[in-house]
mmCIF file of C-alpha atoms in Angstrom:
data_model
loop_
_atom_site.group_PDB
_atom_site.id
_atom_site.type_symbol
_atom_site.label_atom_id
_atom_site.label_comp_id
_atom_site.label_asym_id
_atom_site.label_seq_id
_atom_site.Cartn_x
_atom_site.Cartn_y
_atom_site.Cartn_z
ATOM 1 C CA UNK Q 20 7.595 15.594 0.906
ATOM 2 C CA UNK Q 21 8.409 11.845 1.429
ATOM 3 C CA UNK Q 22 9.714 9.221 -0.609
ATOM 4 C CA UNK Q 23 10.976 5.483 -0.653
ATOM 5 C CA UNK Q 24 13.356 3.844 -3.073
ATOM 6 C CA UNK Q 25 13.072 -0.489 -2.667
ATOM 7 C CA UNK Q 26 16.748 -1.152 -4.770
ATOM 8 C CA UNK Q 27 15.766 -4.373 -6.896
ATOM 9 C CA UNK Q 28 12.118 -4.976 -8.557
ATOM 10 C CA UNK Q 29 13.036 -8.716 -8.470
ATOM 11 C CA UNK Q 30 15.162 -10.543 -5.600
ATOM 12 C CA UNK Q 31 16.149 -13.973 -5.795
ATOM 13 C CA UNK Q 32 17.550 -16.447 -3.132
ATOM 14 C CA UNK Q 33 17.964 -19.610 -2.383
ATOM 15 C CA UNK Q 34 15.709 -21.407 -0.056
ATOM 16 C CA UNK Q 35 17.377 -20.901 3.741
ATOM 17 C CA UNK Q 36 19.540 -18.369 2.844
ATOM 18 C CA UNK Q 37 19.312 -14.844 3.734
ATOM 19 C CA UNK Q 38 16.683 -12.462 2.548
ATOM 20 C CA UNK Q 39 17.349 -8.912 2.231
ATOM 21 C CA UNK Q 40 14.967 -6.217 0.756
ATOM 22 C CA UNK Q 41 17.019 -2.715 0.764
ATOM 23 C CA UNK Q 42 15.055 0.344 1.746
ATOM 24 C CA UNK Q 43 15.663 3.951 1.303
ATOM 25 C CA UNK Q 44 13.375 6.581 2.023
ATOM 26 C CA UNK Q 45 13.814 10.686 2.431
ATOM 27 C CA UNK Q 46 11.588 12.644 4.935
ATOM 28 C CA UNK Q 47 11.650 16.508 6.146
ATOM 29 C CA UNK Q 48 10.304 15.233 9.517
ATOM 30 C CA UNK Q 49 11.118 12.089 11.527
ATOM 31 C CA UNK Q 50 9.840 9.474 9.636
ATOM 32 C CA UNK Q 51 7.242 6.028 10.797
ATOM 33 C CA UNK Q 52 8.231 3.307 8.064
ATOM 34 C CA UNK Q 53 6.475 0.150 7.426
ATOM 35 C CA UNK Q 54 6.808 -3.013 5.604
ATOM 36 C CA UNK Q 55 3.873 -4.551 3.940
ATOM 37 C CA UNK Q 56 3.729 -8.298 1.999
ATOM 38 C CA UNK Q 57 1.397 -8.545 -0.381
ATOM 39 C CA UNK Q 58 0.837 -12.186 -1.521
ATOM 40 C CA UNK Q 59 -0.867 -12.862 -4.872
ATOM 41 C CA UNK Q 60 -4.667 -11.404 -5.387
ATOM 42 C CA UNK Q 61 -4.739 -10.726 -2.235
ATOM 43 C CA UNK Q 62 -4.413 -7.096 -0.289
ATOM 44 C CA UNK Q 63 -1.226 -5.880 1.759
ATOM 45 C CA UNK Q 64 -0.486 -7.085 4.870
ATOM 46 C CA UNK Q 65 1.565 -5.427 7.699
ATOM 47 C CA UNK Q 66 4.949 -7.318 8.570
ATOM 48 C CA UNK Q 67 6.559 -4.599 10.980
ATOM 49 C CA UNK Q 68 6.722 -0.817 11.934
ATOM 50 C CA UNK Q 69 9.169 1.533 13.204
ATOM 51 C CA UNK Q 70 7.825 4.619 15.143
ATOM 52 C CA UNK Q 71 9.790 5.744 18.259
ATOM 53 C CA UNK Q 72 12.475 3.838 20.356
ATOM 54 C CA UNK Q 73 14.407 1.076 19.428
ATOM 55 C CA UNK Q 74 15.633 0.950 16.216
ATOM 56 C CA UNK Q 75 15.753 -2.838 15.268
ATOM 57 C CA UNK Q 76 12.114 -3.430 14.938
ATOM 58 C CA UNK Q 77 11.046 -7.901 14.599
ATOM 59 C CA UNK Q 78 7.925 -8.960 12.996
ATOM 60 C CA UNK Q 79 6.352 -11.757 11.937
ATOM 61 C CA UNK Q 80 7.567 -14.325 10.336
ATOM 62 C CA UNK Q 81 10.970 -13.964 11.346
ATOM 63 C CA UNK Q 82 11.348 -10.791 9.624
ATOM 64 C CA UNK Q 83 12.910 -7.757 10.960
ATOM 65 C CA UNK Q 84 14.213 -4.078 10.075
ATOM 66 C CA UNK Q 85 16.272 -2.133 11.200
ATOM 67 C CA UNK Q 86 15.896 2.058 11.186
ATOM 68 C CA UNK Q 87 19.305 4.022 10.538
ATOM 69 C CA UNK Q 88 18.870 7.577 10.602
ATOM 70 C CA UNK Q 89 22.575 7.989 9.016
ATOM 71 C CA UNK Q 90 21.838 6.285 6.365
ATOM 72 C CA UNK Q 91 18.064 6.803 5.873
ATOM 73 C CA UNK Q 92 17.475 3.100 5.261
ATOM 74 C CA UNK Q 93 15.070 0.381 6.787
ATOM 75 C CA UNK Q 94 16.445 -2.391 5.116
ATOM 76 C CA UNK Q 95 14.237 -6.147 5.825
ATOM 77 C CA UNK Q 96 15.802 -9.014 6.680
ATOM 78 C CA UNK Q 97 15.543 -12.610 7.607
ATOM 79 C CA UNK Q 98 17.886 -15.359 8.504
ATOM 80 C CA UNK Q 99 16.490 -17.854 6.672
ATOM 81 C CA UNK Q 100 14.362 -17.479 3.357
ATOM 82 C CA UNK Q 101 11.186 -19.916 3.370
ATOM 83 C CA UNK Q 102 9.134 -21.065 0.029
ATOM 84 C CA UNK Q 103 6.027 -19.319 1.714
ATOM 85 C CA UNK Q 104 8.097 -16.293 1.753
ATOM 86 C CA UNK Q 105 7.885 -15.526 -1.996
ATOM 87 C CA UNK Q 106 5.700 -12.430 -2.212
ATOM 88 C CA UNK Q 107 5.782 -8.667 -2.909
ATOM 89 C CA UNK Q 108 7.257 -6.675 -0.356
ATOM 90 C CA UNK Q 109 6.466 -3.180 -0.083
ATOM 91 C CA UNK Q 110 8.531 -0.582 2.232
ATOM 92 C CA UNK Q 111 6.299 2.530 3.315
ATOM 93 C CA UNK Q 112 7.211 6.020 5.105
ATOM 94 C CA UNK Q 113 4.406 8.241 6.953
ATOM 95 C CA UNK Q 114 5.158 11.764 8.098
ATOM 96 C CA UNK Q 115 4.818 11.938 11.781
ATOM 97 C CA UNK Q 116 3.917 15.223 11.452
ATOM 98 C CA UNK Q 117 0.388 14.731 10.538
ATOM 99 C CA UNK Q 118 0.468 15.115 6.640
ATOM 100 C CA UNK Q 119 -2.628 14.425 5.114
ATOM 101 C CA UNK Q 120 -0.792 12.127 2.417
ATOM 102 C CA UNK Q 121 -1.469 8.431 4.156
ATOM 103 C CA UNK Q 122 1.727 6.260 3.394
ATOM 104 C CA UNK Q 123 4.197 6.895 0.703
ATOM 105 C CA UNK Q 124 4.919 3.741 -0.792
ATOM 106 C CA UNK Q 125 8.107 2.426 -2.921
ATOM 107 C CA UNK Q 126 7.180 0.355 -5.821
ATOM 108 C CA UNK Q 127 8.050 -3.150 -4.229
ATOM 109 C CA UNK Q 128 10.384 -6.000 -4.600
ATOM 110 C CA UNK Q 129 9.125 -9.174 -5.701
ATOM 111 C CA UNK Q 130 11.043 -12.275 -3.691
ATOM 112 C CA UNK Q 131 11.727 -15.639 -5.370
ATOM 113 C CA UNK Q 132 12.399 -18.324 -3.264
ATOM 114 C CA UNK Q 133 14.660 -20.342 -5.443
ATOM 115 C CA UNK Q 134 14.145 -24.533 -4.343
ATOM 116 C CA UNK O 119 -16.962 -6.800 9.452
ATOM 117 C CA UNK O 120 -13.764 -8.410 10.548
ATOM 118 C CA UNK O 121 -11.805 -7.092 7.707
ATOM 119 C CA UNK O 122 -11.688 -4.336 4.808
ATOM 120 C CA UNK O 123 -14.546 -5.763 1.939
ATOM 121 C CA UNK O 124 -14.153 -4.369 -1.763
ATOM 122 C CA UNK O 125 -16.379 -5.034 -4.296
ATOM 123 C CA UNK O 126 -16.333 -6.059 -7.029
ATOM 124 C CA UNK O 127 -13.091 -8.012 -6.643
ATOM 125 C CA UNK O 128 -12.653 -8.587 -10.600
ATOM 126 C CA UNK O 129 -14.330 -5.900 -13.288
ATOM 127 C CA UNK O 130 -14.210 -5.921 -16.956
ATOM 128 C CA UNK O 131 -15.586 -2.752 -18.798
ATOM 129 C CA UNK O 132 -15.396 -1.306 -22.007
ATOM 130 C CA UNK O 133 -13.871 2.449 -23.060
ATOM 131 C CA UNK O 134 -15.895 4.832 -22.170
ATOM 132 C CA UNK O 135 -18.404 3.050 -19.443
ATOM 133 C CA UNK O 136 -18.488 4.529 -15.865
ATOM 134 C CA UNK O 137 -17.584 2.151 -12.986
ATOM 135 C CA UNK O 138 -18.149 1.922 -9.283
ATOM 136 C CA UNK O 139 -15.662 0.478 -7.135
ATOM 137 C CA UNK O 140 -16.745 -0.012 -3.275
ATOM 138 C CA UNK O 141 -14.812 -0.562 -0.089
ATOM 139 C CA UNK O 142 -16.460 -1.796 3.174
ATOM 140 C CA UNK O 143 -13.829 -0.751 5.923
ATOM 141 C CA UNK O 144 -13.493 -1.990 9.590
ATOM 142 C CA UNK O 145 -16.033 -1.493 12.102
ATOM 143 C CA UNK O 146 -14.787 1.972 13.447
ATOM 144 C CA UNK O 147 -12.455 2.775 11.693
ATOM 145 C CA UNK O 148 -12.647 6.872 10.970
ATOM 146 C CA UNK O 149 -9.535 7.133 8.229
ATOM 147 C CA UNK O 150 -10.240 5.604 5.189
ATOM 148 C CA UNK O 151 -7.660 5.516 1.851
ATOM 149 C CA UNK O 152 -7.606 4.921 -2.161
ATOM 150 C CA UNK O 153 -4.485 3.728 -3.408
ATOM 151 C CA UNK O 154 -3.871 2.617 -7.224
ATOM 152 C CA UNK O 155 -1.506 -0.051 -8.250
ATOM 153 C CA UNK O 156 -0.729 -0.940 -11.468
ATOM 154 C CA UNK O 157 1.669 -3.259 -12.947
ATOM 155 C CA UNK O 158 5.835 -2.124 -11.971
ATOM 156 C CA UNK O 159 4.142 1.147 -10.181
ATOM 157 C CA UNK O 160 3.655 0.458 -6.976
ATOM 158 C CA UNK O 161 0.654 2.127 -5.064
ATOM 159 C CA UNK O 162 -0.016 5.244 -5.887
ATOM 160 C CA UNK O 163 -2.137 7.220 -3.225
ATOM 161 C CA UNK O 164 -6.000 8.934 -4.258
ATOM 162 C CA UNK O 165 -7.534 9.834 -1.692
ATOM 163 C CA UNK O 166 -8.036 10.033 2.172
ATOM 164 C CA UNK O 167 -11.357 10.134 4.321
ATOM 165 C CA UNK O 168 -11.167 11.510 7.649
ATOM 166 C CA UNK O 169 -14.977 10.197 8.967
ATOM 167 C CA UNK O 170 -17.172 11.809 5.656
ATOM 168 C CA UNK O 171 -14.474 14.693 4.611
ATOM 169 C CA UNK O 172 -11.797 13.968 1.568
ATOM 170 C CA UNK O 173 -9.160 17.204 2.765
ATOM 171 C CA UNK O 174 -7.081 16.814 -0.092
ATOM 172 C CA UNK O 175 -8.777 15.344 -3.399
ATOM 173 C CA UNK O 176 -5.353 16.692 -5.365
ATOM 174 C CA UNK O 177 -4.003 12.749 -5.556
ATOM 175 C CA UNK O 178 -6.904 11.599 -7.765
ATOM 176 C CA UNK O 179 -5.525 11.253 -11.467
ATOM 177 C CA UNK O 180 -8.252 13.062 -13.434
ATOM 178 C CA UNK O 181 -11.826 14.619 -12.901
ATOM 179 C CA UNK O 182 -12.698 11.386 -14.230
ATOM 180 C CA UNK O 183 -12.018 10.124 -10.938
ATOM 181 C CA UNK O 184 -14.611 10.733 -8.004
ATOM 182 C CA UNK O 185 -14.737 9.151 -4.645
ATOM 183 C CA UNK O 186 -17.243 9.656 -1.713
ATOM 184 C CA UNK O 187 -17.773 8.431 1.899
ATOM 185 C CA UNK O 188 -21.551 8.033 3.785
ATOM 186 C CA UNK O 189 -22.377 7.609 7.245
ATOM 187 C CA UNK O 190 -18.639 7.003 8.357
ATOM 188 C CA UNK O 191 -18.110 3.723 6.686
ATOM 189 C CA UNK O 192 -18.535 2.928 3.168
ATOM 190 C CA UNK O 193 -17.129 4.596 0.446
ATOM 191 C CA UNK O 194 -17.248 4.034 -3.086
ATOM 192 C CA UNK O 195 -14.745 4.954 -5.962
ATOM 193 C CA UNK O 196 -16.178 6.234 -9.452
ATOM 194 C CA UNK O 197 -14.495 6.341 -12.312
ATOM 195 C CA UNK O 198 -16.149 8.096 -15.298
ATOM 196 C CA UNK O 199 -16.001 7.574 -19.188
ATOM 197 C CA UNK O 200 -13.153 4.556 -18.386
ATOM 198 C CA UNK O 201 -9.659 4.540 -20.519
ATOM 199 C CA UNK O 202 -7.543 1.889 -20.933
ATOM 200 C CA UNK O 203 -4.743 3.702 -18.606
ATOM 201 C CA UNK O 204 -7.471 3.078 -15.673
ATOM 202 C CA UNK O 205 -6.726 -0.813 -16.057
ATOM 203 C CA UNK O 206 -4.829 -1.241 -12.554
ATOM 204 C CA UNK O 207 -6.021 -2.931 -9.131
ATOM 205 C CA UNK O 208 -7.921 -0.351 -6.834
ATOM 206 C CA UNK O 209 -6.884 -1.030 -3.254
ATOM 207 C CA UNK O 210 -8.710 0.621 -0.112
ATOM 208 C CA UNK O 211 -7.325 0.522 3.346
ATOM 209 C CA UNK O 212 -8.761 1.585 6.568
ATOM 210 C CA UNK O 213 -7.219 2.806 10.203
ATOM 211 C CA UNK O 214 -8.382 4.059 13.543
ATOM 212 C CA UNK O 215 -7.568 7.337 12.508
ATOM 213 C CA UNK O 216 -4.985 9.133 10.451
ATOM 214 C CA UNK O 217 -2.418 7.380 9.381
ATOM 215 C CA UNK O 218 0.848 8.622 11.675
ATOM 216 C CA UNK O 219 1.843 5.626 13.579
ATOM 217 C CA UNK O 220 -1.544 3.749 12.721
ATOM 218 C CA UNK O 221 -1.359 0.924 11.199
ATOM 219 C CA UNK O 222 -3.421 0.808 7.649
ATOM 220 C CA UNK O 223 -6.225 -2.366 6.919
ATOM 221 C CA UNK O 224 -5.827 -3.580 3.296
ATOM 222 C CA UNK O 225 -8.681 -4.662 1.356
ATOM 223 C CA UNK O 226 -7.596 -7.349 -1.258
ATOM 224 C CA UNK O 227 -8.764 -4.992 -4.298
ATOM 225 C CA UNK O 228 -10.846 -4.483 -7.320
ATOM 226 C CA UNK O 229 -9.135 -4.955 -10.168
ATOM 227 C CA UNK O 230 -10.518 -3.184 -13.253
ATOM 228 C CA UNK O 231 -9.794 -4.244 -16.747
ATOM 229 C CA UNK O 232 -10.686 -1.603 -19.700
ATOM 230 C CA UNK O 233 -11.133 -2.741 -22.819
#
């Protein structure tokens, strides 16, 4: 069984300062995570995935993650927070073992770009 | 098409009415998913399609809930004799097979209102 804990329904920053969305997630096989944005009425879209290799995974936007198996966390970051970053992010784990369960999602953290 | 299509995007019903909810996924695109997401809940997974076959219907909520898949492609969502705890945005989400690695296709939902 699989699940993800976002810390933080509602994250606020300041515009250019640092955004990060904590992750945690638990997994009885080596896990694939994912983080999705979902902007308003609109569906989710993929900002970056973690499978195999190296552990600090970029994306778009100028986001990035980084897996830490010691820690079980896939935290999101970015260096600099944008107004067109305010959205609901959405952290994801899928068991590489070929579960028939699709992604396990957390239930999100909603980003407020502060002017 | 060029991305996953849902219809109807918006629905209104009353108690008690049956509703269809339909997804459209990418061209070739053999895994197919339901996910629910209501307000502070995240996205709570329904229901997979692997081509035609649903291997695991134990994720949808009641035997209110039905979903199929034709030909491959599209599938549609019913929900039967409607409740007011059914008001939530119905997302679909397609890959090139199972999830694992892949990464999922949002649609950008139907959102169902009961009254």
């Amino acid at each position: 069984a699989q699940s993800v804990t976002q810390l933080g329904s509602h994250v606020s920053v300041s515009e250019g300062a640092l955004v990060l969305l904590r992750c945690n997630y638990s997994s009885s096989v080596p896990p694939y995570l994912f983080w999705y944005v979902q902007y308003p009425n609109q569906g989710l879209q993929l900002l970056l995935k973690y499978t195999t290799g190296a552990t600090l995974v970029k994306g778009i936007n100028g986001f990035e993650a980084e897996f830490k198996k010691s820690e079980t966390s896939f935290h999101l970051t970015k260096p600099s927070a944008h107004m067109s970053d305010a959205a609901e992010y959405f952290c994801a784990v899928s068991d590489s073992g070929g579960g028939a369960d699709g992604l396990t999602f957390g239930k999100g953290t909603h980003l407020i770009i502060q002017p | 098409g060029a991305g996953v299509s849902q219809s109807p995007s918006n629905k209104v019903t009353e108690k008690g009415k049956d509703v269809e909810l339909r997804c459209d996924p990418i061209s070739g695109h053999t895994a197919l998913y339901w996910y629910r997401q209501s307000l502070g809940q995240g996205l709570e997974f329904l229901i997979y399609f692997q081509g035609n076959s649903a291997p695991d219907k134990s994720g949808l909520p009641s035997d209110r809930f039905s979903a199929e898949r034709t030909g491959g492609s599209v599938s549609t969502l019913t929900i039967q004799r409607t409740q007011q705890e059914d008001s939530a945005v119905y997302l679909c989400a397609s890959s090139f097979s199972f999830a694992g690695a892949n990464v999922l296709t949002f649609g950008a939902g139907s959102r169902l209102t009961v009254l």
